[in-house]
Amino acid sequence: QVQLVESGGGLVQAGGSLRLSCVASGSIFSGNAMGWYRQAPGKQRELVASITSGGSPIYAPSAKGRFTISRDNAKKMVYLQMNSLKPEDTAVYYCRALVAPFNYWGQGTQVTVSS
């Protein structure tokens, strides 16, 4: 139904910035909620930010004020701009599409923030 591919991860110093991108294939992108999740070693996958089909964002407390989620329906892309990065942001970041009642996931992109 949909395929997701993330890019933009990397190694940055604390206080730096990264922009993650996710491109979706399929015909359902514009009508679906999208999100970014992350998973650190030994921890469960957690929500970072989500965005409705209409562009309304929701942020986890740890992301609010530092991260911005956006989408471009014409290009079938969703973005996560991450500023003021902290070492605790280190994780694999996953793009998610909600096609109720299922979640579809990308392969993930590694973000590492050094002190």
Coordinates of C-alpha atoms in Angstrom, one line a residue:
Q1 CA 0.0 0.0 0.0
V2 CA 2.9 2.4 0.8
Q3 CA 6.7 2.3 1.0
L4 CA 8.7 4.8 3.0
V5 CA 12.4 5.7 2.7
E6 CA 14.2 8.0 5.2
S7 CA 17.4 10.0 4.7
G8 CA 19.3 12.8 6.4
G9 CA 20.7 11.2 9.5
G10 CA 24.3 11.6 10.6
L11 CA 26.7 12.5 13.3
V12 CA 26.5 16.0 14.8
Q13 CA 27.8 17.9 17.8
A14 CA 25.4 18.9 20.6
G15 CA 23.7 22.1 19.7
G16 CA 23.8 21.3 16.0
S17 CA 21.0 20.6 13.5
L18 CA 19.8 17.9 11.1
R19 CA 16.9 17.7 8.6
L20 CA 15.4 14.3 8.1
S21 CA 13.4 13.5 5.0
C22 CA 11.0 10.7 4.2
V23 CA 9.6 10.0 0.7
A24 CA 6.5 7.8 0.3
S25 CA 5.4 5.8 -2.7
G26 CA 1.8 4.8 -3.3
S27 CA -1.5 6.6 -3.8
I28 CA -2.6 7.1 -0.2
F29 CA 0.0 9.6 1.1
S30 CA -2.0 12.8 0.9
G31 CA -4.9 11.3 2.9
N32 CA -2.9 9.8 5.7
A33 CA -1.4 11.0 9.0
M34 CA 2.4 10.7 9.0
G35 CA 4.9 10.6 11.9
W36 CA 8.5 10.4 13.0
Y37 CA 9.4 7.9 15.8
R38 CA 12.8 7.1 17.3
Q39 CA 14.3 4.1 19.0
A40 CA 17.5 4.2 21.2
P41 CA 19.4 1.1 22.1
G42 CA 17.6 -0.9 24.8
K43 CA 14.5 1.3 24.7
Q44 CA 11.1 1.1 23.1
R45 CA 10.2 3.0 19.9
E46 CA 8.7 6.3 20.8
L47 CA 6.7 9.1 19.1
V48 CA 8.7 12.2 18.2
A49 CA 6.2 14.1 16.1
S50 CA 3.1 13.4 14.0
I51 CA 1.2 15.4 11.4
T52 CA -2.3 15.0 10.1
S53 CA -3.3 14.9 6.4
G54 CA -4.3 18.5 6.8
G55 CA -0.9 19.6 8.2
S56 CA -1.6 19.9 11.9
P57 CA 1.4 18.8 14.0
I58 CA 1.7 17.1 17.4
Y59 CA 5.0 16.9 19.3
A60 CA 6.4 14.8 22.1
P61 CA 7.4 17.0 25.1
S62 CA 11.1 16.2 24.4
A63 CA 10.7 17.6 20.8
K64 CA 8.5 20.6 21.3
G65 CA 10.3 23.8 20.8
R66 CA 13.3 22.2 19.0
F67 CA 11.9 20.0 16.2
T68 CA 9.5 20.9 13.4
I69 CA 7.5 18.4 11.3
S70 CA 6.2 19.3 7.9
R71 CA 4.9 17.6 4.8
D72 CA 4.7 18.2 1.1
N73 CA 1.8 16.2 -0.3
A74 CA 2.6 17.0 -3.9
K75 CA 6.1 15.5 -3.5
K76 CA 4.8 12.8 -1.1
M77 CA 7.4 13.8 1.5
V78 CA 7.5 14.4 5.2
Y79 CA 10.3 16.3 7.0
L80 CA 11.7 16.6 10.5
Q81 CA 13.9 19.7 11.1
M82 CA 15.8 19.1 14.3
N83 CA 17.6 22.0 16.0
S84 CA 19.5 22.3 19.3
L85 CA 20.2 18.6 19.3
K86 CA 21.2 16.9 22.5
P87 CA 23.0 13.6 23.2
E88 CA 19.8 12.1 24.4
D89 CA 18.4 12.6 20.9
T90 CA 20.7 9.8 19.6
A91 CA 18.5 7.1 18.1
V92 CA 17.4 5.5 14.9
Y93 CA 14.6 7.7 13.5
Y94 CA 11.7 6.0 11.6
C95 CA 9.2 7.5 9.3
R96 CA 5.6 6.1 9.8
A97 CA 2.4 6.2 7.8
L98 CA -0.9 5.5 9.4
V99 CA -3.3 3.6 7.3
A100 CA -5.9 2.7 9.9
P101 CA -5.7 0.3 11.6
F102 CA -2.1 -0.4 10.5
N103 CA 1.2 1.4 10.7
Y104 CA 3.7 1.3 7.9
W105 CA 7.4 1.9 8.6
G106 CA 10.6 2.9 6.8
Q107 CA 14.0 1.3 7.4
G108 CA 15.2 4.1 9.7
T109 CA 18.1 6.6 9.6
Q110 CA 20.7 6.9 12.4
V111 CA 21.1 10.2 14.3
T112 CA 24.1 10.4 16.6
V113 CA 24.7 13.5 18.7
S114 CA 28.0 13.8 20.5
S115 CA 28.7 15.9 23.6

